XYZ file of C-alpha atoms in Angstrom:
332
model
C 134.089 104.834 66.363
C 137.266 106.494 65.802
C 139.080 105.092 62.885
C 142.416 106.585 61.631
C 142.563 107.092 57.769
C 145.369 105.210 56.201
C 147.612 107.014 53.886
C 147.884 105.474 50.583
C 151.561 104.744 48.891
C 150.720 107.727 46.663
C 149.612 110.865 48.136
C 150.160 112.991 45.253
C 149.956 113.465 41.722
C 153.032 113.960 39.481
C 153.153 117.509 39.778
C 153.362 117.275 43.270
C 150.034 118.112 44.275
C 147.975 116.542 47.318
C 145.489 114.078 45.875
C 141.855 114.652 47.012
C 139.152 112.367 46.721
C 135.712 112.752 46.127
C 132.583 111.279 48.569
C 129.173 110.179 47.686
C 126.976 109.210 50.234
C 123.108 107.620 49.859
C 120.716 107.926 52.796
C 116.977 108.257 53.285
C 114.179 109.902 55.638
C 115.900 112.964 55.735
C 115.510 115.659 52.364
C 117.408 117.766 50.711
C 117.054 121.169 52.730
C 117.675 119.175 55.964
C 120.247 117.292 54.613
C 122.275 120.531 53.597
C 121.352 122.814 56.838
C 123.591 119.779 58.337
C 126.301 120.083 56.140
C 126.431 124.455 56.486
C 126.399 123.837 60.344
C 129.543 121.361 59.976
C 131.187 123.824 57.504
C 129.644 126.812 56.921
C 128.913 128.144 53.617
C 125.629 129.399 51.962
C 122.310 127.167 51.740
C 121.054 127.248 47.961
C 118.201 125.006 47.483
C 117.375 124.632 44.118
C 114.346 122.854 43.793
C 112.188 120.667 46.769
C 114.901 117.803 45.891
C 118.173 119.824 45.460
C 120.281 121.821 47.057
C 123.651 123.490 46.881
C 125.926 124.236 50.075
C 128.410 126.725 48.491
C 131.726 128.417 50.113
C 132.152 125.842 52.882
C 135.658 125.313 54.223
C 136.403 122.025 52.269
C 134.231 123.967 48.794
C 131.073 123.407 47.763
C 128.532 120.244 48.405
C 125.310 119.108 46.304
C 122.334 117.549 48.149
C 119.693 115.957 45.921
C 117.506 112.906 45.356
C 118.990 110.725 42.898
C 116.278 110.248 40.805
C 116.046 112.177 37.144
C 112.217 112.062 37.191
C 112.518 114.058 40.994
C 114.260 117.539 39.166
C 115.263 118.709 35.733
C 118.328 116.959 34.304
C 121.128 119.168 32.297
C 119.584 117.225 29.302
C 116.133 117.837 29.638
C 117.474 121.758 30.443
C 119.148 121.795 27.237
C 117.516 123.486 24.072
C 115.350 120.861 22.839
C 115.067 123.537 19.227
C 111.794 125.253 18.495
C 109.484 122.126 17.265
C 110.649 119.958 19.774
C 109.365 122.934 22.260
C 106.194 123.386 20.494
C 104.861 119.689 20.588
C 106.638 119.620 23.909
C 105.109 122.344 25.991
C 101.829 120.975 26.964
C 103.187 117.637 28.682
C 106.301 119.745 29.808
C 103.741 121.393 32.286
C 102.157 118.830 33.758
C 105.203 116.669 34.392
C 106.631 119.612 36.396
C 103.163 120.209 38.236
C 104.164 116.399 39.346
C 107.802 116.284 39.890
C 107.578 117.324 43.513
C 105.168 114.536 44.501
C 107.478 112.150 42.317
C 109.916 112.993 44.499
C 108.320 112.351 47.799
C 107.022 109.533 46.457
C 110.563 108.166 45.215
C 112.297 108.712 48.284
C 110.533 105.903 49.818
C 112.953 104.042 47.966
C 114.936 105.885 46.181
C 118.358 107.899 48.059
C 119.029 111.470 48.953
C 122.706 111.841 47.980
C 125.346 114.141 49.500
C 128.015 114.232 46.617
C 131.322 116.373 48.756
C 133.744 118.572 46.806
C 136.933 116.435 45.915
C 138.697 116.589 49.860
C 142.975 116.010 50.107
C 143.193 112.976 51.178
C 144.980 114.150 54.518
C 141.659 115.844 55.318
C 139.253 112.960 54.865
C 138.393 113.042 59.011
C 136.918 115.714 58.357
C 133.953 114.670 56.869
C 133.578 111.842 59.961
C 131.466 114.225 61.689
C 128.815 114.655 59.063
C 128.218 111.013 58.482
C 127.400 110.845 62.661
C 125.105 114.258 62.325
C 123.142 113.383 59.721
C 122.456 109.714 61.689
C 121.598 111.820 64.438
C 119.126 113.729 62.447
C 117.455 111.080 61.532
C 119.444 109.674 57.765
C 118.946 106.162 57.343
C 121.388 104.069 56.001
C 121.549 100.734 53.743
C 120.741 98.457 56.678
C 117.392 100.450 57.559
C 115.199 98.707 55.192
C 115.158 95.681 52.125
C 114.192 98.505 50.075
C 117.100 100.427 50.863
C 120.352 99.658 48.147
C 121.888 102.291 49.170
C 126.127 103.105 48.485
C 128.824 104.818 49.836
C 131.079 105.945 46.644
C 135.041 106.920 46.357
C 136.217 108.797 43.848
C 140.002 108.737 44.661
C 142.149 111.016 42.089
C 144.708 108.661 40.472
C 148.140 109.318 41.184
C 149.066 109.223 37.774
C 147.686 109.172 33.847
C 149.609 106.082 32.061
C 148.350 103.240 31.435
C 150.610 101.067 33.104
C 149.545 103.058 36.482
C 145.577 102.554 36.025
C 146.356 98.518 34.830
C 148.160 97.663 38.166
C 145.056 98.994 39.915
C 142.635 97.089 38.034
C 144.493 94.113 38.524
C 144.568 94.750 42.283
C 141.033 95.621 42.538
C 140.345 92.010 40.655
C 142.133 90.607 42.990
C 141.043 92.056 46.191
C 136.898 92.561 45.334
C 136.252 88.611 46.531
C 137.501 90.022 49.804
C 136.074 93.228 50.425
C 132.453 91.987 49.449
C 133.522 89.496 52.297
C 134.645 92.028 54.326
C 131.861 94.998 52.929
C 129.096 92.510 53.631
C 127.678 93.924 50.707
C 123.734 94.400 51.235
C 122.018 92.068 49.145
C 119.417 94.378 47.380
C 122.719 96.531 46.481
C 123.275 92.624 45.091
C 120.499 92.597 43.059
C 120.389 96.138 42.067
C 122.944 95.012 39.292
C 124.539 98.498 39.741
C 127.322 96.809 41.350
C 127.928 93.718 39.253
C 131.020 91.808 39.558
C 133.554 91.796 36.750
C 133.176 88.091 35.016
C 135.666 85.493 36.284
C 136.987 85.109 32.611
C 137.530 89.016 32.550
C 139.718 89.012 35.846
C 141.255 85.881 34.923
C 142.782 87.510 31.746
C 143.585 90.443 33.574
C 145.378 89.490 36.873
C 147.702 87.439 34.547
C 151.419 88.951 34.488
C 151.740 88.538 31.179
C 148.958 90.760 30.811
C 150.659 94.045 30.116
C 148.361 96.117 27.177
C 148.708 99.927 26.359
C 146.006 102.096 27.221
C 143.921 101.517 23.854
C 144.283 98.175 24.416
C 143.150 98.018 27.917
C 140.410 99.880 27.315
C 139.352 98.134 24.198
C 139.116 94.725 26.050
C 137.631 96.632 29.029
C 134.715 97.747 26.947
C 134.541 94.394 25.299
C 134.269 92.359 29.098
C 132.292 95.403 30.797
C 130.382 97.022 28.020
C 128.513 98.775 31.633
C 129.228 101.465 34.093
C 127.329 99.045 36.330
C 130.560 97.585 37.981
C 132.052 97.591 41.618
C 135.224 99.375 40.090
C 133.355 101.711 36.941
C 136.666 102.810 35.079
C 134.520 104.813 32.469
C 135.111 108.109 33.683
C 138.675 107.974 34.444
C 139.297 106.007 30.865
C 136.938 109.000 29.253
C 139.205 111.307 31.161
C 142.405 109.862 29.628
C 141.598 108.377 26.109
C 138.123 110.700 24.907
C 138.668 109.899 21.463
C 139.105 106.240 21.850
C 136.217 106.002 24.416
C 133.968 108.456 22.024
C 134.775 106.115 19.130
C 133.442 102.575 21.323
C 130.830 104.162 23.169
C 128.306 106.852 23.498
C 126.776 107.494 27.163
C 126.166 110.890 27.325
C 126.224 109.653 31.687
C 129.627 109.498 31.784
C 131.597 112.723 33.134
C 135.234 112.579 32.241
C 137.193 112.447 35.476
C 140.826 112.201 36.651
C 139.629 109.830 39.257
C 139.093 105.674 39.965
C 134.836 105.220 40.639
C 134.871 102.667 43.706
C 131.045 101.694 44.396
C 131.221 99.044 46.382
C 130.661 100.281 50.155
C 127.387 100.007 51.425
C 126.261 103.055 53.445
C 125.692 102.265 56.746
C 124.411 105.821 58.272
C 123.185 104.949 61.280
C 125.342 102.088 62.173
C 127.391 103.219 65.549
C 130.761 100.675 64.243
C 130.807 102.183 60.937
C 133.032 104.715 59.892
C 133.927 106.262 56.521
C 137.280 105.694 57.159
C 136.526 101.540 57.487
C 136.176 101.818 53.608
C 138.673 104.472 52.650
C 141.322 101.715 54.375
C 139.730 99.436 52.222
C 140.414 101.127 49.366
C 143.963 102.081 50.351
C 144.444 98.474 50.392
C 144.138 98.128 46.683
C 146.013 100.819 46.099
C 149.033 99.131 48.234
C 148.601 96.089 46.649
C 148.899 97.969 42.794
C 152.374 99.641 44.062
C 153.647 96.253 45.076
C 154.441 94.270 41.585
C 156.225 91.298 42.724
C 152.880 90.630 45.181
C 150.712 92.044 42.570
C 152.068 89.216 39.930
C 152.615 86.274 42.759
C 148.302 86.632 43.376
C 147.582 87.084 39.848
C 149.202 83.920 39.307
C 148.090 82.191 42.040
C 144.219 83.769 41.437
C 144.473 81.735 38.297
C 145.359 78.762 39.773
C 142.321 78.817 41.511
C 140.207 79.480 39.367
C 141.823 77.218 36.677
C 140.803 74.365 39.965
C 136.963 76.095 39.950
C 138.124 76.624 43.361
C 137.286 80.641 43.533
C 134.999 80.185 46.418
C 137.673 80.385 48.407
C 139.968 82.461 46.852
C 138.138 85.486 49.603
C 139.677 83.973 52.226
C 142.920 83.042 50.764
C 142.995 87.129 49.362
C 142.630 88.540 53.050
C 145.008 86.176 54.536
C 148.260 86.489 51.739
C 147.157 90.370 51.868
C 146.652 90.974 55.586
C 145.284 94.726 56.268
């Protein structure tokens, strides 16, 4: 289906620059060497497989892609990689070699249920069509998507760069995200092993509650200390742990040690299932999505009129419906 990309309010940073964003996509019956000969033929480059379960597309036109199965046991992690010192070596070795010996059939083994992922360079936004075609050639190939099997929880990630670095910037789109995430797992029809996963868990209704309210206006330290203290997880639909490691290290170092979380100049959006496969989906379905939030966090008089009226309803126990009412005071 063609789908045009919606622009959001900001398109680039302070400094002037466009903003890119960054694409994850899940997918299954199709591995990592396949996966990446589709991406070179899309956009050139230089095949670089790694291992059975990872590859490397380097030097395309839009930079360079990873394909792998996301599954630590299926390759070496930059942990296990890491210089372990000389008696942790020694005691080490023998086990070392046999659980290489097995990672390849851990891997085809996993992949019955666990994703390939294609993780894209960080794209301008104003070039996001251009990954459209991939998503269609590697359903043609053969990639299955979320709706292919229960077993399948597979995601579709964003990793939009924020426009800006204060704290007042990255608050307005939390609040909007609380706000609008009744709706777009309405809208998503997010798959219900995705559900039960937990990696996409909901923020708690006393969490959002506090949040939306106008009156709710704390620095960055404080927004992140209450953020920690509601979502002590990077299991959420909206994980702000990267971008708040990104902008306050020492304050995140201090509250919490997750050697997972890359610092990153960029909002984590998980909530889109991925639908490869699926002729009426299109990546740019949930980019507009997402640009809805982002409209929603630029407009402050709307922004504060649903936080206060999201309260309401939940102050009635009435947040069933509060999906509905979202979509139709925020029409997109």
């Amino acid at each position: 289906m063609n789908t045009a990309f919606r622009t959001p309010p900001h398109s680039t940073t302070t400094d002037g620059a466009p903003r890119t964003v960054g694409v994850e996509v899940e997918f299954a019956n199709l591995d990592a060497p396949s996966a990446a000969a589709v991406v070179r033929s899309l956009y050139g480059g230089v095949l670089k497989p790694e291992s059975a379960h990872r590859c490397r597309v380097t030097g395309t036109r839009l930079g360079d892609f990873a394909v792998e199965l996301d599954m630590r046991s299926a390759h070496p992690s930059k942990a296990e990689e890491a210089d372990a010192g000389p008696l942790g070596k020694v005691v080490s070795k023998a086990v070392d070699d046999v659980v290489e010996a097995l990672r390849p059939w851990w891997g085809n083994i996993g992949s019955l249920v666990m994703p390939f992922e294609i993780a894209a360079p960080p794209i301008p936004i104003a070039r996001l069509a251009e990954l459209e075609p991939l998503f269609a050639a590697l359903s043609a190939q053969g990639a299955a998507g979320t709706d292919a099997s229960p077993l399948f929880a597979f995601g579709l990630h964003l990793n939009p760069q924020v426009a800006r670095t204060d704290g007042e910037y990255v608050l307005d789109h939390l609040k909007a995200f609380l706000l609008l995430a009744p709706w777009l797992r309405r809208e998503i029809r997010v798959d219900p092993t995705r559900r039960l996963t937990g990696f996409i868990a909901a923020f708690p209704t006393d969490y959002a509650v506090k949040v939306v309210d106008p009156a709710y206006r704390p620095d960055l330290d404080g927004l992140i200390g209450d953020y920690l203290e509601a979502n002590p997880t990077r299991n959420r639909e909206l994980d702000l742990f990267p971008l708040f490691a990104h902008l306050a290290p020492e304050t995140m170092a201090a509250k919490l040690a997750d050697p997972h979380v890359r610092p990153r100049p960029t909002f984590h959006y998980r909530l889109p299932n991925a639908r490869l496969g699926d002729p009426d989906w299109s990546l740019a379905q949930d980019w507009n999505r997402w640009v809805a939030v982002e409209e929603l966090a630029a407009d402050r008089d709307r922004l504060d009129a649903l936080g206060t009226d999201f309260r309401a309803f939940a102050a009635r126990k009435a947040l069933d419906g509060w999906a509905a009412e979202a979509g139709r005071r925020f029409a997109v």
